[in-house]
Coordinates of C-alpha atoms in Angstrom, one line a residue:
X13 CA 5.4 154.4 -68.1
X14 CA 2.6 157.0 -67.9
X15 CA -0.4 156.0 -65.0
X16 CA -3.3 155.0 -66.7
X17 CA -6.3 156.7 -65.0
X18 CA -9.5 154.4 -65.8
X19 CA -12.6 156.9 -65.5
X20 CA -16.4 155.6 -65.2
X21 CA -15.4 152.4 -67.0
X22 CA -12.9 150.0 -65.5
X23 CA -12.7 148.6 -69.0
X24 CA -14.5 148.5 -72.1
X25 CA -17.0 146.8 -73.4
X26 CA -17.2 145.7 -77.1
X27 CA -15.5 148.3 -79.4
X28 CA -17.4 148.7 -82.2
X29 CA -14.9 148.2 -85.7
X30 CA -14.4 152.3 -86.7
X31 CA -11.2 153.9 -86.5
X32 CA -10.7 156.5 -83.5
X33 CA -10.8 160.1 -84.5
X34 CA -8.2 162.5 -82.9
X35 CA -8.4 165.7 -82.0
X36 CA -6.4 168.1 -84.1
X37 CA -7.2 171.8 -85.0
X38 CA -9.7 173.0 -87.4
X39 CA -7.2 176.1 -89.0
X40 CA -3.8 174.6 -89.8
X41 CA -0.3 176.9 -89.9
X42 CA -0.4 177.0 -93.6
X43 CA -3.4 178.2 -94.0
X44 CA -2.4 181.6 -92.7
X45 CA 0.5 183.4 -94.8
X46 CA 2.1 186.0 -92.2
X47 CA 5.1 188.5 -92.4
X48 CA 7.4 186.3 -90.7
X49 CA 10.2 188.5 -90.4
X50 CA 7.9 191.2 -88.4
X51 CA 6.2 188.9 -86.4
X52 CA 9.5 187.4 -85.2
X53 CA 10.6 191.3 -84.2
X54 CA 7.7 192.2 -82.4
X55 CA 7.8 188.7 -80.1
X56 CA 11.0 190.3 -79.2
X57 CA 10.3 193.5 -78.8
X58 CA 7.6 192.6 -76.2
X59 CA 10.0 190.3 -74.3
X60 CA 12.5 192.9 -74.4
X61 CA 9.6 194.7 -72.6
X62 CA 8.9 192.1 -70.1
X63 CA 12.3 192.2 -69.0
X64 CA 12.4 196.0 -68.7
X65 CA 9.7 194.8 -65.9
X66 CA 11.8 191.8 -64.6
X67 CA 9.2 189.2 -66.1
X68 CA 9.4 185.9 -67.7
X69 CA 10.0 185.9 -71.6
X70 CA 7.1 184.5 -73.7
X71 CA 7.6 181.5 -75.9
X72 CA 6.1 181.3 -79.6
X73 CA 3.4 178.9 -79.9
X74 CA 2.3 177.8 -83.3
X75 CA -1.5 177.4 -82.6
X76 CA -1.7 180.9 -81.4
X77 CA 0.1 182.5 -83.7
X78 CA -2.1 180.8 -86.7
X79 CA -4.8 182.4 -84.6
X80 CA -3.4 186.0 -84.4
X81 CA -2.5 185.5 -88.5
X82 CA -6.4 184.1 -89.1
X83 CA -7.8 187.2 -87.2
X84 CA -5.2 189.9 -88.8
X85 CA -6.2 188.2 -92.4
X86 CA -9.7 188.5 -91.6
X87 CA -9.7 192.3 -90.3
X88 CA -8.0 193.1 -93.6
X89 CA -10.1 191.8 -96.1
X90 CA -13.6 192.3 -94.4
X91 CA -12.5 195.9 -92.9
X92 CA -13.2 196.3 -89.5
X93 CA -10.8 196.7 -86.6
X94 CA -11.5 195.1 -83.3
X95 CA -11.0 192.2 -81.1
X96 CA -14.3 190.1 -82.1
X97 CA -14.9 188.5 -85.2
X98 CA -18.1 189.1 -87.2
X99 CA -18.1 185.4 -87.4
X100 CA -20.0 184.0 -84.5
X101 CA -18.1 180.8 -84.5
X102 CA -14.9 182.0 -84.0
X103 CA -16.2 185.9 -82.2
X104 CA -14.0 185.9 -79.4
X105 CA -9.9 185.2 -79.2
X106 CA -9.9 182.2 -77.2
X107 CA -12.4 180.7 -80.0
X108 CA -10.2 181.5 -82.6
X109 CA -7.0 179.9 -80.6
X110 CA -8.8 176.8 -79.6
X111 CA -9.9 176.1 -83.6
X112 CA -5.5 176.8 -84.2
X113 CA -5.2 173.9 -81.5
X114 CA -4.8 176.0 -78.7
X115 CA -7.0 174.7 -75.9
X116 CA -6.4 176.4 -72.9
X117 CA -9.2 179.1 -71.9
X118 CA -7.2 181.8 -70.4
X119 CA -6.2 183.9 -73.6
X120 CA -5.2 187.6 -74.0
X121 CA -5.1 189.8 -77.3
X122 CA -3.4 193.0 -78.4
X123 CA -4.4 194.1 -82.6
X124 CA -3.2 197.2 -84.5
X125 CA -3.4 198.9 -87.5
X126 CA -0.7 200.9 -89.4
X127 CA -0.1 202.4 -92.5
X128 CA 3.1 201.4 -93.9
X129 CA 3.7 204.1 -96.2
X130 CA 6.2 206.2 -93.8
X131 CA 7.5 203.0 -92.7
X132 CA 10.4 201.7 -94.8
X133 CA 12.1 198.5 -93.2
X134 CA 10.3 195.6 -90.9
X135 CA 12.1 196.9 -87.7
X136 CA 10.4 200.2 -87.8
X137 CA 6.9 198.1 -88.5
X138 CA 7.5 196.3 -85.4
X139 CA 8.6 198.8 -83.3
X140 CA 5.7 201.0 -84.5
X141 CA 3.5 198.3 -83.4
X142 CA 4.7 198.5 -79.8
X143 CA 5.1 202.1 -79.0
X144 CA 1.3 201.8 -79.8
X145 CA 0.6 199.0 -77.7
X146 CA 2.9 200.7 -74.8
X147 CA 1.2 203.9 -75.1
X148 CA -2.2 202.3 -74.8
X149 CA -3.1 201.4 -71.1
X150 CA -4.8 198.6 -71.8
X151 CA -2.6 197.0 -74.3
X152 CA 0.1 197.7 -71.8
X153 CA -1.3 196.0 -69.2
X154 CA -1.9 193.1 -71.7
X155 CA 1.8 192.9 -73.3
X156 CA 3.3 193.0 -69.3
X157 CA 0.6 190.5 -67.4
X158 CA 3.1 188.6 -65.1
X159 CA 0.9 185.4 -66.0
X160 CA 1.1 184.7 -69.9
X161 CA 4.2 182.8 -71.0
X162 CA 2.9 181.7 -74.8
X163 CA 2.6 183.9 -77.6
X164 CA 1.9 183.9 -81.7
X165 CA 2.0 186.9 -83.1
X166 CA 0.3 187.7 -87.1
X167 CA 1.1 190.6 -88.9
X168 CA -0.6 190.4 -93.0
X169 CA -0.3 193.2 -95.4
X170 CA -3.8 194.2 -97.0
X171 CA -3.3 197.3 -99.1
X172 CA -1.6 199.8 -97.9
X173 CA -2.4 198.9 -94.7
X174 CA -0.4 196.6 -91.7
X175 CA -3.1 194.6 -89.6
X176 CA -0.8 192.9 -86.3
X177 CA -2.6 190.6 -83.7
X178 CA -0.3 189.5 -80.3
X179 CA -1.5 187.0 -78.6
X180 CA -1.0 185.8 -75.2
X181 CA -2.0 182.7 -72.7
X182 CA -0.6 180.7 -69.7
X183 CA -2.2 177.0 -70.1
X184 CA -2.8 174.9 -66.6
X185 CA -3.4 171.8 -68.5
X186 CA -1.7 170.8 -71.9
X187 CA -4.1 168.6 -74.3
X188 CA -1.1 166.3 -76.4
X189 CA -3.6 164.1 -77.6
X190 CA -6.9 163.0 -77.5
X191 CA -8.9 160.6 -79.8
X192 CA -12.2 159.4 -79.7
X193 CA -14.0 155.6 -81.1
X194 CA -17.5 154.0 -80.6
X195 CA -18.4 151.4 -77.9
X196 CA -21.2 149.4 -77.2
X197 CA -22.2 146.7 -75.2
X198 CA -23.9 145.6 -71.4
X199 CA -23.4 147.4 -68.4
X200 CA -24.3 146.7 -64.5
X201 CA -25.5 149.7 -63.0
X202 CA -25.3 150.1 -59.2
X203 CA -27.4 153.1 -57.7
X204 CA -26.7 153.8 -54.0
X205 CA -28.7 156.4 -52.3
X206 CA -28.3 157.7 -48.6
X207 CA -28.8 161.1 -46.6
X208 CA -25.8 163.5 -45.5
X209 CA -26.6 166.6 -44.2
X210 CA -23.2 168.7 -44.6
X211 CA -19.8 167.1 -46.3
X212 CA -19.1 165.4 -49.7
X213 CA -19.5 161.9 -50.9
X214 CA -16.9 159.6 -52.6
X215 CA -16.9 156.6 -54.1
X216 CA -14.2 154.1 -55.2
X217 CA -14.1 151.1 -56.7
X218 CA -11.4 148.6 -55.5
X219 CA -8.5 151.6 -55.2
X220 CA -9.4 154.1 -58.0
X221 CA -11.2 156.9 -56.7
X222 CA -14.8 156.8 -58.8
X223 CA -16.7 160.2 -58.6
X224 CA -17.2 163.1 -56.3
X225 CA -21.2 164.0 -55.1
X226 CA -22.5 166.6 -53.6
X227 CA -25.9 166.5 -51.5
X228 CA -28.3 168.0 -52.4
X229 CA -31.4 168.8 -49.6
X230 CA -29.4 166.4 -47.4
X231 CA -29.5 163.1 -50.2
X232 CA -27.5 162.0 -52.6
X233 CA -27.3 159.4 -55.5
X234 CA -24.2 157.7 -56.7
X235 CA -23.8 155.7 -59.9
X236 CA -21.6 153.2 -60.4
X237 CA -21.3 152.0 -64.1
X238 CA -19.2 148.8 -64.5
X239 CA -18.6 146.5 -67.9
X240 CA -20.6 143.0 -67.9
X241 CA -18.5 140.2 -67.3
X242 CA -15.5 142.4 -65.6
X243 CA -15.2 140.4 -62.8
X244 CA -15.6 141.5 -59.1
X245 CA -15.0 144.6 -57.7
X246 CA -15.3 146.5 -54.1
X247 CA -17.6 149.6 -54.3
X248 CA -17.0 152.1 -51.2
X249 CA -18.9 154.6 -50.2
X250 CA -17.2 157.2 -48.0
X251 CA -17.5 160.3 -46.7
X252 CA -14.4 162.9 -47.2
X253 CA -11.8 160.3 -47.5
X254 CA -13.8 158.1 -44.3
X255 CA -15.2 154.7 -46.0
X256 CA -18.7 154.3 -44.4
X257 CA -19.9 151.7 -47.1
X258 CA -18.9 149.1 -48.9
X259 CA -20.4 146.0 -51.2
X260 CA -18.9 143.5 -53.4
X261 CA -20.4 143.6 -57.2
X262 CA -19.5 139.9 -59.4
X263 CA -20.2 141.0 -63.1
X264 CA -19.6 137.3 -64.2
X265 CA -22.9 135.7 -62.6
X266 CA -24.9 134.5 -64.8
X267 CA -28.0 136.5 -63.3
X268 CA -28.4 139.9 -62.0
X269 CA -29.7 139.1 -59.1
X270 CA -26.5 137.3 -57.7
X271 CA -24.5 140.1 -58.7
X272 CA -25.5 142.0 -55.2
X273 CA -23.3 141.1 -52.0
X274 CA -24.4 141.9 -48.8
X275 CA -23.5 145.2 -48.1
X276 CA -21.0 146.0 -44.5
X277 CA -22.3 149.1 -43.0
X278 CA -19.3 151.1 -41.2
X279 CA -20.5 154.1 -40.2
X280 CA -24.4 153.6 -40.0
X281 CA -27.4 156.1 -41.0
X282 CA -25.1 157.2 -44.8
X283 CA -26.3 154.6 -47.1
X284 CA -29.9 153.4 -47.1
X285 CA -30.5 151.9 -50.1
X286 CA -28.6 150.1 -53.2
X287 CA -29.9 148.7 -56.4
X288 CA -28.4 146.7 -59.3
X289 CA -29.2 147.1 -63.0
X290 CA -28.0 145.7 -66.4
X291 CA -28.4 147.9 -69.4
X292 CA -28.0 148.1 -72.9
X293 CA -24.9 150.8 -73.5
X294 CA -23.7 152.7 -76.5
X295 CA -21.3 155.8 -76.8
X296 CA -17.9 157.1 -77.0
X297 CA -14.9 156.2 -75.4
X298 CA -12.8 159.1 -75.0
X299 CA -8.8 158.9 -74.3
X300 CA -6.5 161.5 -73.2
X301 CA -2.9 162.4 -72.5
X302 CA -2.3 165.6 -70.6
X303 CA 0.7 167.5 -69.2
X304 CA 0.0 169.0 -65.9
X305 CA 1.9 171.0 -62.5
X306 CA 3.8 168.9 -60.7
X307 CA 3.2 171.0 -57.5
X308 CA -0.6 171.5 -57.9
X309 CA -3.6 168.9 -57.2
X310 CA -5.0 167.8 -59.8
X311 CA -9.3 167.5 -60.1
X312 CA -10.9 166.0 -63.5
X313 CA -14.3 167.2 -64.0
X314 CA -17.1 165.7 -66.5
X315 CA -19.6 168.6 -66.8
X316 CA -19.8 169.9 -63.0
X317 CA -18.9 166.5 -61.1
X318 CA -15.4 165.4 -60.7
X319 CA -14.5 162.1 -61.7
X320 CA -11.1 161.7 -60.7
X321 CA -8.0 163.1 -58.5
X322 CA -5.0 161.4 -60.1
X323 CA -1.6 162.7 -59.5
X324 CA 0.8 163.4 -62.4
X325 CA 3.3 160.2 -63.3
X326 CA 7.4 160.8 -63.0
X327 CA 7.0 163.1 -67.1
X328 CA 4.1 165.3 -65.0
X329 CA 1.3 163.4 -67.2
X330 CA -2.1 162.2 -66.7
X331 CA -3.8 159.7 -68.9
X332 CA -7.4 159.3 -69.2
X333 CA -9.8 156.8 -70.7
X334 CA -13.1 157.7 -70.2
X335 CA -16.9 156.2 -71.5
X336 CA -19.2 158.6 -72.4
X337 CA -22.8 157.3 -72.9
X338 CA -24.9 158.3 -75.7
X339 CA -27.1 161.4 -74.5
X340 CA -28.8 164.5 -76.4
X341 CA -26.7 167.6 -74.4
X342 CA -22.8 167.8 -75.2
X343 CA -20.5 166.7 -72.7
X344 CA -17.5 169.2 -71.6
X345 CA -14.5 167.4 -69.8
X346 CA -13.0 170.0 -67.5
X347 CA -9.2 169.8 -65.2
X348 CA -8.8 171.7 -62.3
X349 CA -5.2 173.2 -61.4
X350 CA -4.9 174.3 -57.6
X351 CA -7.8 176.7 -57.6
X352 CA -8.1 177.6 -61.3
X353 CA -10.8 175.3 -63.8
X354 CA -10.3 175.2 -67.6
X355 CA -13.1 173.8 -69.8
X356 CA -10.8 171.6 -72.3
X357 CA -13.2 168.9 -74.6
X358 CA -16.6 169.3 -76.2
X359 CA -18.1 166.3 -77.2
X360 CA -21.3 165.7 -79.1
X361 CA -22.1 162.0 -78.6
X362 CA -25.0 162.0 -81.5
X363 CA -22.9 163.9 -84.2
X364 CA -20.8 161.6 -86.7
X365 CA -17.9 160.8 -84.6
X366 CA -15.5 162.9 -87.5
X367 CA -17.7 165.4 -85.8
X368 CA -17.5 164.7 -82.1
X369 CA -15.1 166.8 -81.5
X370 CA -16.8 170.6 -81.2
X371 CA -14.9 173.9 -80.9
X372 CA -15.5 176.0 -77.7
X373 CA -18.3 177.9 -77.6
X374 CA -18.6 181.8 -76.8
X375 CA -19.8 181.3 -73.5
X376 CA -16.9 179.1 -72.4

């Protein structure tokens, strides 16, 4: 059974009666005729390639190649020839792959353009296509990039004319579903401020790791956002992975002022000050299942703060569940791989929630 990772909300509070809307691309595989029989050739012509320089073989992958066959369609009937769509929604390739259902940000892309009257038969289209990517330094570099290990390729006849798009990724994360639904109800809102001049704050609640702060100007404020009537929970404040902090929060008394223990100072001169809050609340709840690295940490990230560290079950997945209050600015839920940070979700809490879901933007 997959780990459930709880973010921001231990549990809900009162879902509101709409059905969740899933994620699932904007441009579907039939949408986009291709010449199946080329684009199957020139897959194995690059591979054959790759292994002429001892690297891994890339795999077909539906969403990109319904992005490469959207983008060789489009060349062809508005006639132009280059890597960025007149479109500004879609302008760039990792736009194009993320509306196919691609959502990984690291994305690569060879086109070309041919004439097909000299060539007779669909293995002389695709091997046309790569002696001109070959003889092309930078298409060259693309096609033999030790990283990528997904490709689509699209090839659509226009005219006389061949239009072929190759393109190439290598995702850190894997989105396998995601789904989104309304919530709404009361939450108890503990604000702890302190001072720390150099390190990183954490906080937990009970055992699950909460959020990651960083000072700034030697403070910090930490929000911890519980349901009403949750029950009782240990908030700790710690520095690194050292607990310096900790108070016990009731969400069942009847009054907010008994919700407050006493705090227990470990490490004095951290914390100075804690206050308890309830609040109307209404938003989205957003849950995820992900495929991850088993040999890599793993860092969740709502805009620029990290929200959780979980570690990959026994099928290397990650599931999240995750409250997003209602605010004007989109929120973009991000996973960090070792090093390397991919901007994955786009969620417009205001839109209609058929709309929630946005497509990556340019500037991703």
């Amino acid at each position: 059974m997959r780990n459930l990772l709880l973010i921001s909300l231990l549990l809900l509070a009162t879902l509101l009666h709409a059905e969740a809307v899933k994620l699932a691309p904007r441009w579907a595989e039939k949408d986009f005729a291709g010449e199946t029989a080329i684009e199957t050739r020139v897959l194995a012509l690059a591979n054959k390639e790759r292994a002429g320089q001892t690297l891994g073989a890339l795999t077909l992958d539906a969403a990109l190649r319904t992005a490469a066959r959207q983008h060789a369609a489009e060349m062809g009937a508005k006639d132009y020839f280059a890597h960025e769509s007149p479109v500004e929604a879609w302008k760039q390739p990792w736009q194009r792959a993320y509306r196919a259902g691609y959502y990984g940000m690291a994305v690569g892309e060879n086109i070309v353009q041919v004439h097909d009257d000299a060539l007779t038969t669909n293995e002389a289209i695709a091997v046309r296509f790569m002696e001109l990517w070959m003889h092309s330094p930078h298409h060259r570099e693309n096609l033999l990039k030790p990283d990528w290990t997904l490709s689509g390729v699209g090839v659509v006849r226009v005219g006389p004319f061949l239009y072929g798009v190759q393109l190439f990724a290598s995702p850190l994360s894997v989105i396998e579903s995601a789904s989104l639904e309304h919530v709404e109800g009361e939450l108890v809102a503990v604000t702890i401020t302190g001072t720390l001049r150099a390190g990183t704050i954490n906080t937990w609640v009970d055992k699950q790791h909460w959020e990651k702060v960083l000072p700034k100007n030697g403070t910090f404020t930490a929000l911890v956002a519980l349901p009403r009537a949750d029950g009782a929970h240990d908030i700790t404040v710690a520095v690194g992975s050292h607990g310096v902090w900790v108070v016990h929060v009731d969400t069942d008394a009847a009054k907010a002022g008994d919700m407050l223990g006493t705090p227990r100072e470990l490490q004095h001169g951290v914390v100075n000050g804690v206050s308890l809050d309830i609040t109307a609340f209404r938003g989205l709840r957003l849950t995820v299942s992900a495929r991850e690295p088993a040999d890599k940490p793993i860092q969740v990230f709502r805009d620029d703060t990290t929200i959780a560290v979980p570690t990959p079950d026994a099928t290397h997945h990650i599931a999240l569940d995750l409250i997003l209050p209602e605010r004007s600015t989109p929120y973009v839920l991000s996973i960090s791989v070792g090093e390397m940070l991919e901007h994955l979700l786009y969620i417009d809490t205001t839109k209609p929630l058929k709309d929630a879901f946005l497509v990556r933007p340019d500037t991703a």
